[in-house]
Amino acid sequence: MTHQPNQFIQVCQNRTCLRSYSDKVLTCLQAAVPEDVVVVASGCLGQCGAGPMVRVEPDNIWYCRVSARQDVLDIVQQHLRDGQPVRRLMHPRIHAYYEPQNEPQTPQ
């Protein structure tokens, strides 16, 4: 999968996310994304306590606890340019996925 044109990114700028420096995340994303990707400030995305929240559309990927430096670079390179969401940042309540190494061991 490669970069999709017309991607749209929302970065929450409500109180809880702002306390976690979502304004810096917004600034970094705006400076780093490909030219055809739109990055905007949004109101509350309804995931208070997991911020800063970043939502990428049309992929419907929700990232949580995003930092302004390495996480933004990973989102830009891995998701926007290479087309692969950054699993470690995906919100676990929205994106449930199976990790075999997390399965409890059954006695034999």
mmCIF file of N, CA and C in Angstrom:
data_model
loop_
_atom_site.group_PDB
_atom_site.id
_atom_site.type_symbol
_atom_site.label_atom_id
_atom_site.label_comp_id
_atom_site.label_asym_id
_atom_site.label_seq_id
_atom_site.Cartn_x
_atom_site.Cartn_y
_atom_site.Cartn_z
ATOM 1 N N MET A 1 0.843 -1.170 0.000
ATOM 2 C CA MET A 1 0.000 0.000 0.000
ATOM 3 C C MET A 1 0.892 1.238 0.000
ATOM 4 N N THR A 2 0.563 2.223 -0.794
ATOM 5 C CA THR A 2 1.340 3.454 -0.844
ATOM 6 C C THR A 2 0.466 4.635 -0.460
ATOM 7 N N HIS A 3 1.059 5.795 -0.422
ATOM 8 C CA HIS A 3 0.379 7.024 -0.035
ATOM 9 C C HIS A 3 -0.885 7.261 -0.848
ATOM 10 N N GLN A 4 -1.978 7.605 -0.144
ATOM 11 C CA GLN A 4 -3.236 7.950 -0.803
ATOM 12 C C GLN A 4 -3.341 9.469 -0.887
ATOM 13 N N PRO A 5 -3.647 9.998 -2.049
ATOM 14 C CA PRO A 5 -3.876 11.440 -2.104
ATOM 15 C C PRO A 5 -5.166 11.783 -1.365
ATOM 16 N N ASN A 6 -5.313 13.020 -0.990
ATOM 17 C CA ASN A 6 -6.519 13.530 -0.347
ATOM 18 C C ASN A 6 -6.734 12.989 1.063
ATOM 19 N N GLN A 7 -5.655 12.659 1.759
ATOM 20 C CA GLN A 7 -5.810 12.288 3.162
ATOM 21 C C GLN A 7 -6.058 13.545 3.976
ATOM 22 N N PHE A 8 -6.778 13.355 5.050
ATOM 23 C CA PHE A 8 -7.222 14.449 5.901
ATOM 24 C C PHE A 8 -6.908 14.065 7.339
ATOM 25 N N ILE A 9 -6.195 14.914 8.065
ATOM 26 C CA ILE A 9 -5.793 14.601 9.427
ATOM 27 C C ILE A 9 -6.352 15.641 10.385
ATOM 28 N N GLN A 10 -6.977 15.140 11.452
ATOM 29 C CA GLN A 10 -7.476 15.998 12.516
ATOM 30 C C GLN A 10 -6.587 15.810 13.739
ATOM 31 N N VAL A 11 -6.251 16.912 14.391
ATOM 32 C CA VAL A 11 -5.484 16.870 15.629
ATOM 33 C C VAL A 11 -6.291 17.612 16.689
ATOM 34 N N CYS A 12 -6.693 16.886 17.724
ATOM 35 C CA CYS A 12 -7.520 17.480 18.774
ATOM 36 C C CYS A 12 -6.794 18.637 19.438
ATOM 37 N N GLN A 13 -7.517 19.739 19.616
ATOM 38 C CA GLN A 13 -6.970 20.911 20.289
ATOM 39 C C GLN A 13 -7.842 21.309 21.472
ATOM 40 N N ASN A 14 -8.572 20.340 22.021
ATOM 41 C CA ASN A 14 -9.381 20.603 23.194
ATOM 42 C C ASN A 14 -8.493 20.579 24.439
ATOM 43 N N ARG A 15 -9.043 20.968 25.567
ATOM 44 C CA ARG A 15 -8.259 21.182 26.796
ATOM 45 C C ARG A 15 -7.353 20.028 27.189
ATOM 46 N N THR A 16 -7.891 18.815 27.260
ATOM 47 C CA THR A 16 -7.091 17.692 27.739
ATOM 48 C C THR A 16 -5.925 17.410 26.798
ATOM 49 N N CYS A 17 -6.174 17.405 25.512
ATOM 50 C CA CYS A 17 -5.093 17.168 24.541
ATOM 51 C C CYS A 17 -4.086 18.316 24.542
ATOM 52 N N LEU A 18 -4.569 19.539 24.688
ATOM 53 C CA LEU A 18 -3.648 20.683 24.736
ATOM 54 C C LEU A 18 -2.691 20.592 25.920
ATOM 55 N N ARG A 19 -3.176 20.065 27.038
ATOM 56 C CA ARG A 19 -2.294 19.885 28.195
ATOM 57 C C ARG A 19 -1.182 18.889 27.911
ATOM 58 N N SER A 20 -1.395 18.037 26.906
ATOM 59 C CA SER A 20 -0.373 17.063 26.491
ATOM 60 C C SER A 20 0.350 17.523 25.229
ATOM 61 N N TYR A 21 0.288 18.821 24.951
ATOM 62 C CA TYR A 21 1.037 19.457 23.855
ATOM 63 C C TYR A 21 0.547 19.075 22.458
ATOM 64 N N SER A 22 -0.761 18.946 22.301
ATOM 65 C CA SER A 22 -1.298 18.661 20.962
ATOM 66 C C SER A 22 -1.054 19.821 19.998
ATOM 67 N N ASP A 23 -0.860 21.025 20.512
ATOM 68 C CA ASP A 23 -0.540 22.150 19.629
ATOM 69 C C ASP A 23 0.801 21.921 18.932
ATOM 70 N N LYS A 24 1.752 21.321 19.634
ATOM 71 C CA LYS A 24 3.055 21.005 19.034
ATOM 72 C C LYS A 24 2.925 19.869 18.012
ATOM 73 N N VAL A 25 2.066 18.899 18.313
ATOM 74 C CA VAL A 25 1.806 17.801 17.373
ATOM 75 C C VAL A 25 1.214 18.372 16.079
ATOM 76 N N LEU A 26 0.252 19.267 16.218
ATOM 77 C CA LEU A 26 -0.381 19.906 15.055
ATOM 78 C C LEU A 26 0.664 20.652 14.215
ATOM 79 N N THR A 27 1.484 21.457 14.850
ATOM 80 C CA THR A 27 2.509 22.224 14.140
ATOM 81 C C THR A 27 3.491 21.305 13.415
ATOM 82 N N CYS A 28 3.945 20.263 14.111
ATOM 83 C CA CYS A 28 4.896 19.326 13.498
ATOM 84 C C CYS A 28 4.275 18.599 12.308
ATOM 85 N N LEU A 29 3.037 18.137 12.455
ATOM 86 C CA LEU A 29 2.380 17.450 11.339
ATOM 87 C C LEU A 29 2.206 18.379 10.150
ATOM 88 N N GLN A 30 1.752 19.603 10.393
ATOM 89 C CA GLN A 30 1.551 20.550 9.297
ATOM 90 C C GLN A 30 2.842 20.796 8.527
ATOM 91 N N ALA A 31 3.967 20.774 9.223
ATOM 92 C CA ALA A 31 5.255 21.017 8.571
ATOM 93 C C ALA A 31 5.797 19.784 7.853
ATOM 94 N N ALA A 32 5.357 18.590 8.255
ATOM 95 C CA ALA A 32 6.003 17.368 7.777
ATOM 96 C C ALA A 32 5.226 16.576 6.736
ATOM 97 N N VAL A 33 3.929 16.805 6.603
ATOM 98 C CA VAL A 33 3.128 15.955 5.718
ATOM 99 C C VAL A 33 3.371 16.266 4.245
ATOM 100 N N PRO A 34 3.077 15.274 3.375
ATOM 101 C CA PRO A 34 3.132 15.561 1.940
ATOM 102 C C PRO A 34 2.168 16.702 1.585
ATOM 103 N N GLU A 35 2.473 17.366 0.519
ATOM 104 C CA GLU A 35 1.736 18.565 0.109
ATOM 105 C C GLU A 35 0.228 18.355 -0.071
ATOM 106 N N ASP A 36 -0.203 17.162 -0.481
ATOM 107 C CA ASP A 36 -1.630 16.942 -0.734
ATOM 108 C C ASP A 36 -2.392 16.412 0.480
ATOM 109 N N VAL A 37 -1.763 16.400 1.651
ATOM 110 C CA VAL A 37 -2.429 15.971 2.878
ATOM 111 C C VAL A 37 -2.827 17.211 3.665
ATOM 112 N N VAL A 38 -4.088 17.273 4.074
ATOM 113 C CA VAL A 38 -4.604 18.410 4.833
ATOM 114 C C VAL A 38 -4.558 18.063 6.316
ATOM 115 N N VAL A 39 -3.982 18.952 7.116
ATOM 116 C CA VAL A 39 -3.921 18.777 8.567
ATOM 117 C C VAL A 39 -4.633 19.957 9.201
ATOM 118 N N VAL A 40 -5.627 19.656 10.065
ATOM 119 C CA VAL A 40 -6.395 20.717 10.700
ATOM 120 C C VAL A 40 -6.517 20.482 12.197
ATOM 121 N N ALA A 41 -6.702 21.587 12.914
ATOM 122 C CA ALA A 41 -7.033 21.525 14.333
ATOM 123 C C ALA A 41 -8.499 21.126 14.443
ATOM 124 N N SER A 42 -8.799 20.271 15.406
ATOM 125 C CA SER A 42 -10.191 19.890 15.608
ATOM 126 C C SER A 42 -10.581 20.150 17.051
ATOM 127 N N GLY A 43 -11.884 20.124 17.272
ATOM 128 C CA GLY A 43 -12.383 20.141 18.637
ATOM 129 C C GLY A 43 -12.209 18.755 19.229
ATOM 130 N N CYS A 44 -12.866 18.521 20.325
ATOM 131 C CA CYS A 44 -12.731 17.247 21.035
ATOM 132 C C CYS A 44 -13.114 16.072 20.136
ATOM 133 N N LEU A 45 -12.253 15.055 20.115
ATOM 134 C CA LEU A 45 -12.519 13.840 19.347
ATOM 135 C C LEU A 45 -13.134 12.748 20.227
ATOM 136 N N GLY A 46 -13.456 13.099 21.468
ATOM 137 C CA GLY A 46 -14.179 12.183 22.341
ATOM 138 C C GLY A 46 -13.341 11.095 22.977
ATOM 139 N N GLN A 47 -12.044 11.256 22.989
ATOM 140 C CA GLN A 47 -11.159 10.247 23.577
ATOM 141 C C GLN A 47 -10.275 10.885 24.651
ATOM 142 N N CYS A 48 -10.863 11.735 25.474
ATOM 143 C CA CYS A 48 -10.120 12.436 26.519
ATOM 144 C C CYS A 48 -9.393 11.426 27.400
ATOM 145 N N GLY A 49 -8.199 11.780 27.766
ATOM 146 C CA GLY A 49 -7.380 10.889 28.574
ATOM 147 C C GLY A 49 -6.423 10.054 27.747
ATOM 148 N N ALA A 50 -6.608 10.028 26.438
ATOM 149 C CA ALA A 50 -5.724 9.259 25.559
ATOM 150 C C ALA A 50 -4.967 10.189 24.615
ATOM 151 N N GLY A 51 -5.015 11.473 24.882
ATOM 152 C CA GLY A 51 -4.435 12.439 23.973
ATOM 153 C C GLY A 51 -2.955 12.636 24.158
ATOM 154 N N PRO A 52 -2.385 13.336 23.215
ATOM 155 C CA PRO A 52 -2.981 13.956 22.044
ATOM 156 C C PRO A 52 -3.517 12.928 21.034
ATOM 157 N N MET A 53 -4.717 13.210 20.550
ATOM 158 C CA MET A 53 -5.385 12.345 19.575
ATOM 159 C C MET A 53 -5.179 12.880 18.166
ATOM 160 N N VAL A 54 -4.921 11.949 17.241
ATOM 161 C CA VAL A 54 -4.756 12.272 15.816
ATOM 162 C C VAL A 54 -5.601 11.277 15.043
ATOM 163 N N ARG A 55 -6.430 11.772 14.137
ATOM 164 C CA ARG A 55 -7.296 10.907 13.320
ATOM 165 C C ARG A 55 -6.948 11.114 11.850
ATOM 166 N N VAL A 56 -6.696 9.999 11.141
ATOM 167 C CA VAL A 56 -6.339 10.051 9.725
ATOM 168 C C VAL A 56 -7.506 9.490 8.911
ATOM 169 N N GLU A 57 -8.023 10.307 8.004
ATOM 170 C CA GLU A 57 -9.100 9.907 7.103
ATOM 171 C C GLU A 57 -8.589 9.957 5.667
ATOM 172 N N PRO A 58 -9.085 9.183 4.756
ATOM 173 C CA PRO A 58 -10.236 8.294 4.843
ATOM 174 C C PRO A 58 -9.923 6.923 5.439
ATOM 175 N N ASP A 59 -8.740 6.752 6.015
ATOM 176 C CA ASP A 59 -8.334 5.443 6.542
ATOM 177 C C ASP A 59 -9.041 5.084 7.845
ATOM 178 N N ASN A 60 -9.637 6.077 8.518
ATOM 179 C CA ASN A 60 -10.278 5.900 9.811
ATOM 180 C C ASN A 60 -9.322 5.289 10.829
ATOM 181 N N ILE A 61 -8.112 5.835 10.874
ATOM 182 C CA ILE A 61 -7.112 5.410 11.850
ATOM 183 C C ILE A 61 -7.033 6.470 12.941
ATOM 184 N N TRP A 62 -7.152 6.015 14.179
ATOM 185 C CA TRP A 62 -7.080 6.885 15.350
ATOM 186 C C TRP A 62 -5.790 6.592 16.096
ATOM 187 N N TYR A 63 -4.961 7.622 16.251
ATOM 188 C CA TYR A 63 -3.721 7.488 17.006
ATOM 189 C C TYR A 63 -3.885 8.192 18.356
ATOM 190 N N CYS A 64 -3.302 7.594 19.391
ATOM 191 C CA CYS A 64 -3.400 8.188 20.720
ATOM 192 C C CYS A 64 -2.015 8.408 21.316
ATOM 193 N N ARG A 65 -1.971 9.342 22.258
ATOM 194 C CA ARG A 65 -0.732 9.687 22.976
ATOM 195 C C ARG A 65 0.423 9.999 22.009
ATOM 196 N N VAL A 66 0.119 10.784 21.001
ATOM 197 C CA VAL A 66 1.086 11.113 19.953
ATOM 198 C C VAL A 66 2.031 12.213 20.448
ATOM 199 N N SER A 67 3.312 11.984 20.294
ATOM 200 C CA SER A 67 4.306 13.005 20.656
ATOM 201 C C SER A 67 4.687 13.804 19.406
ATOM 202 N N ALA A 68 5.202 14.999 19.661
ATOM 203 C CA ALA A 68 5.478 15.919 18.560
ATOM 204 C C ALA A 68 6.705 15.567 17.743
ATOM 205 N N ARG A 69 7.536 14.686 18.207
ATOM 206 C CA ARG A 69 8.764 14.425 17.456
ATOM 207 C C ARG A 69 8.726 13.071 16.755
ATOM 208 N N GLN A 70 9.183 12.046 17.419
ATOM 209 C CA GLN A 70 9.335 10.745 16.760
ATOM 210 C C GLN A 70 7.995 10.184 16.269
ATOM 211 N N ASP A 71 6.929 10.340 17.056
ATOM 212 C CA ASP A 71 5.641 9.793 16.639
ATOM 213 C C ASP A 71 5.145 10.451 15.354
ATOM 214 N N VAL A 72 5.300 11.761 15.256
ATOM 215 C CA VAL A 72 4.898 12.461 14.030
ATOM 216 C C VAL A 72 5.720 11.969 12.846
ATOM 217 N N LEU A 73 7.022 11.830 13.030
ATOM 218 C CA LEU A 73 7.866 11.327 11.943
ATOM 219 C C LEU A 73 7.445 9.922 11.525
ATOM 220 N N ASP A 74 7.116 9.068 12.498
ATOM 221 C CA ASP A 74 6.669 7.708 12.181
ATOM 222 C C ASP A 74 5.345 7.707 11.429
ATOM 223 N N ILE A 75 4.406 8.553 11.849
ATOM 224 C CA ILE A 75 3.110 8.636 11.157
ATOM 225 C C ILE A 75 3.319 9.098 9.711
ATOM 226 N N VAL A 76 4.138 10.122 9.528
ATOM 227 C CA VAL A 76 4.370 10.657 8.178
ATOM 228 C C VAL A 76 5.044 9.610 7.294
ATOM 229 N N GLN A 77 6.112 9.007 7.784
ATOM 230 C CA GLN A 77 6.845 8.050 6.952
ATOM 231 C C GLN A 77 6.075 6.746 6.762
ATOM 232 N N GLN A 78 5.716 6.126 7.856
ATOM 233 C CA GLN A 78 5.130 4.779 7.780
ATOM 234 C C GLN A 78 3.694 4.792 7.277
ATOM 235 N N HIS A 79 2.865 5.705 7.780
ATOM 236 C CA HIS A 79 1.458 5.707 7.379
ATOM 237 C C HIS A 79 1.217 6.507 6.097
ATOM 238 N N LEU A 80 1.612 7.763 6.114
ATOM 239 C CA LEU A 80 1.281 8.618 4.966
ATOM 240 C C LEU A 80 2.085 8.294 3.715
ATOM 241 N N ARG A 81 3.354 8.002 3.858
ATOM 242 C CA ARG A 81 4.185 7.723 2.677
ATOM 243 C C ARG A 81 4.161 6.246 2.276
ATOM 244 N N ASP A 82 4.253 5.338 3.280
ATOM 245 C CA ASP A 82 4.327 3.898 2.977
ATOM 246 C C ASP A 82 2.977 3.191 3.035
ATOM 247 N N GLY A 83 1.955 3.852 3.578
ATOM 248 C CA GLY A 83 0.619 3.269 3.605
ATOM 249 C C GLY A 83 0.384 2.229 4.683
ATOM 250 N N GLN A 84 1.238 2.178 5.701
ATOM 251 C CA GLN A 84 1.086 1.200 6.782
ATOM 252 C C GLN A 84 0.872 1.942 8.102
ATOM 253 N N PRO A 85 -0.305 1.801 8.724
ATOM 254 C CA PRO A 85 -0.547 2.471 10.007
ATOM 255 C C PRO A 85 0.502 2.087 11.051
ATOM 256 N N VAL A 86 0.755 2.987 11.969
ATOM 257 C CA VAL A 86 1.726 2.794 13.042
ATOM 258 C C VAL A 86 1.001 2.101 14.192
ATOM 259 N N ARG A 87 1.137 0.786 14.273
ATOM 260 C CA ARG A 87 0.367 -0.010 15.244
ATOM 261 C C ARG A 87 0.572 0.427 16.684
ATOM 262 N N ARG A 88 1.788 0.773 17.063
ATOM 263 C CA ARG A 88 2.047 1.105 18.465
ATOM 264 C C ARG A 88 1.312 2.365 18.916
ATOM 265 N N LEU A 89 0.862 3.189 17.960
ATOM 266 C CA LEU A 89 0.134 4.416 18.297
ATOM 267 C C LEU A 89 -1.370 4.291 18.111
ATOM 268 N N MET A 90 -1.832 3.200 17.530
ATOM 269 C CA MET A 90 -3.263 3.043 17.256
ATOM 270 C C MET A 90 -4.038 2.908 18.565
ATOM 271 N N HIS A 91 -5.158 3.602 18.648
ATOM 272 C CA HIS A 91 -5.961 3.605 19.867
ATOM 273 C C HIS A 91 -6.529 2.201 20.101
ATOM 274 N N PRO A 92 -6.215 1.565 21.239
ATOM 275 C CA PRO A 92 -6.619 0.174 21.457
ATOM 276 C C PRO A 92 -8.128 -0.028 21.604
ATOM 277 N N ARG A 93 -8.858 0.986 21.996
ATOM 278 C CA ARG A 93 -10.318 0.839 22.096
ATOM 279 C C ARG A 93 -10.989 0.861 20.725
ATOM 280 N N ILE A 94 -10.350 1.486 19.775
ATOM 281 C CA ILE A 94 -10.929 1.625 18.440
ATOM 282 C C ILE A 94 -10.382 0.571 17.498
ATOM 283 N N HIS A 95 -9.118 0.239 17.638
ATOM 284 C CA HIS A 95 -8.450 -0.714 16.750
ATOM 285 C C HIS A 95 -8.010 -1.939 17.537
ATOM 286 N N ALA A 96 -8.897 -2.870 17.712
ATOM 287 C CA ALA A 96 -8.518 -4.112 18.390
ATOM 288 C C ALA A 96 -7.855 -5.025 17.365
ATOM 289 N N TYR A 97 -6.722 -5.556 17.722
ATOM 290 C CA TYR A 97 -6.047 -6.492 16.833
ATOM 291 C C TYR A 97 -5.404 -7.581 17.667
ATOM 292 N N TYR A 98 -5.249 -8.706 17.077
ATOM 293 C CA TYR A 98 -4.741 -9.887 17.746
ATOM 294 C C TYR A 98 -3.228 -9.894 17.742
ATOM 295 N N GLU A 99 -2.648 -10.057 18.915
ATOM 296 C CA GLU A 99 -1.202 -10.163 19.061
ATOM 297 C C GLU A 99 -0.913 -11.516 19.687
ATOM 298 N N PRO A 100 -0.461 -12.509 18.925
ATOM 299 C CA PRO A 100 -0.265 -13.842 19.481
ATOM 300 C C PRO A 100 0.671 -13.884 20.679
ATOM 301 N N GLN A 101 1.648 -13.000 20.756
ATOM 302 C CA GLN A 101 2.563 -13.044 21.887
ATOM 303 C C GLN A 101 1.886 -12.611 23.185
ATOM 304 N N ASN A 102 0.690 -12.022 23.100
ATOM 305 C CA ASN A 102 -0.023 -11.595 24.297
ATOM 306 C C ASN A 102 -1.003 -12.652 24.795
ATOM 307 N N GLU A 103 -1.131 -13.745 24.096
ATOM 308 C CA GLU A 103 -2.026 -14.817 24.505
ATOM 309 C C GLU A 103 -1.481 -15.533 25.739
ATOM 310 N N PRO A 104 -2.350 -15.824 26.700
ATOM 311 C CA PRO A 104 -1.870 -16.586 27.856
ATOM 312 C C PRO A 104 -1.468 -18.003 27.433
ATOM 313 N N GLN A 105 -0.461 -18.514 28.061
ATOM 314 C CA GLN A 105 0.010 -19.861 27.768
ATOM 315 C C GLN A 105 -0.906 -20.877 28.450
ATOM 316 N N THR A 106 -1.306 -21.905 27.727
ATOM 317 C CA THR A 106 -2.124 -22.963 28.309
ATOM 318 C C THR A 106 -1.218 -24.130 28.700
ATOM 319 N N PRO A 107 -1.450 -24.688 29.882
ATOM 320 C CA PRO A 107 -0.626 -25.817 30.290
ATOM 321 C C PRO A 107 -0.861 -27.018 29.383
ATOM 322 N N GLN A 108 0.170 -27.811 29.184
ATOM 323 C CA GLN A 108 0.030 -28.981 28.325
ATOM 324 C C GLN A 108 0.106 -30.244 29.120
#
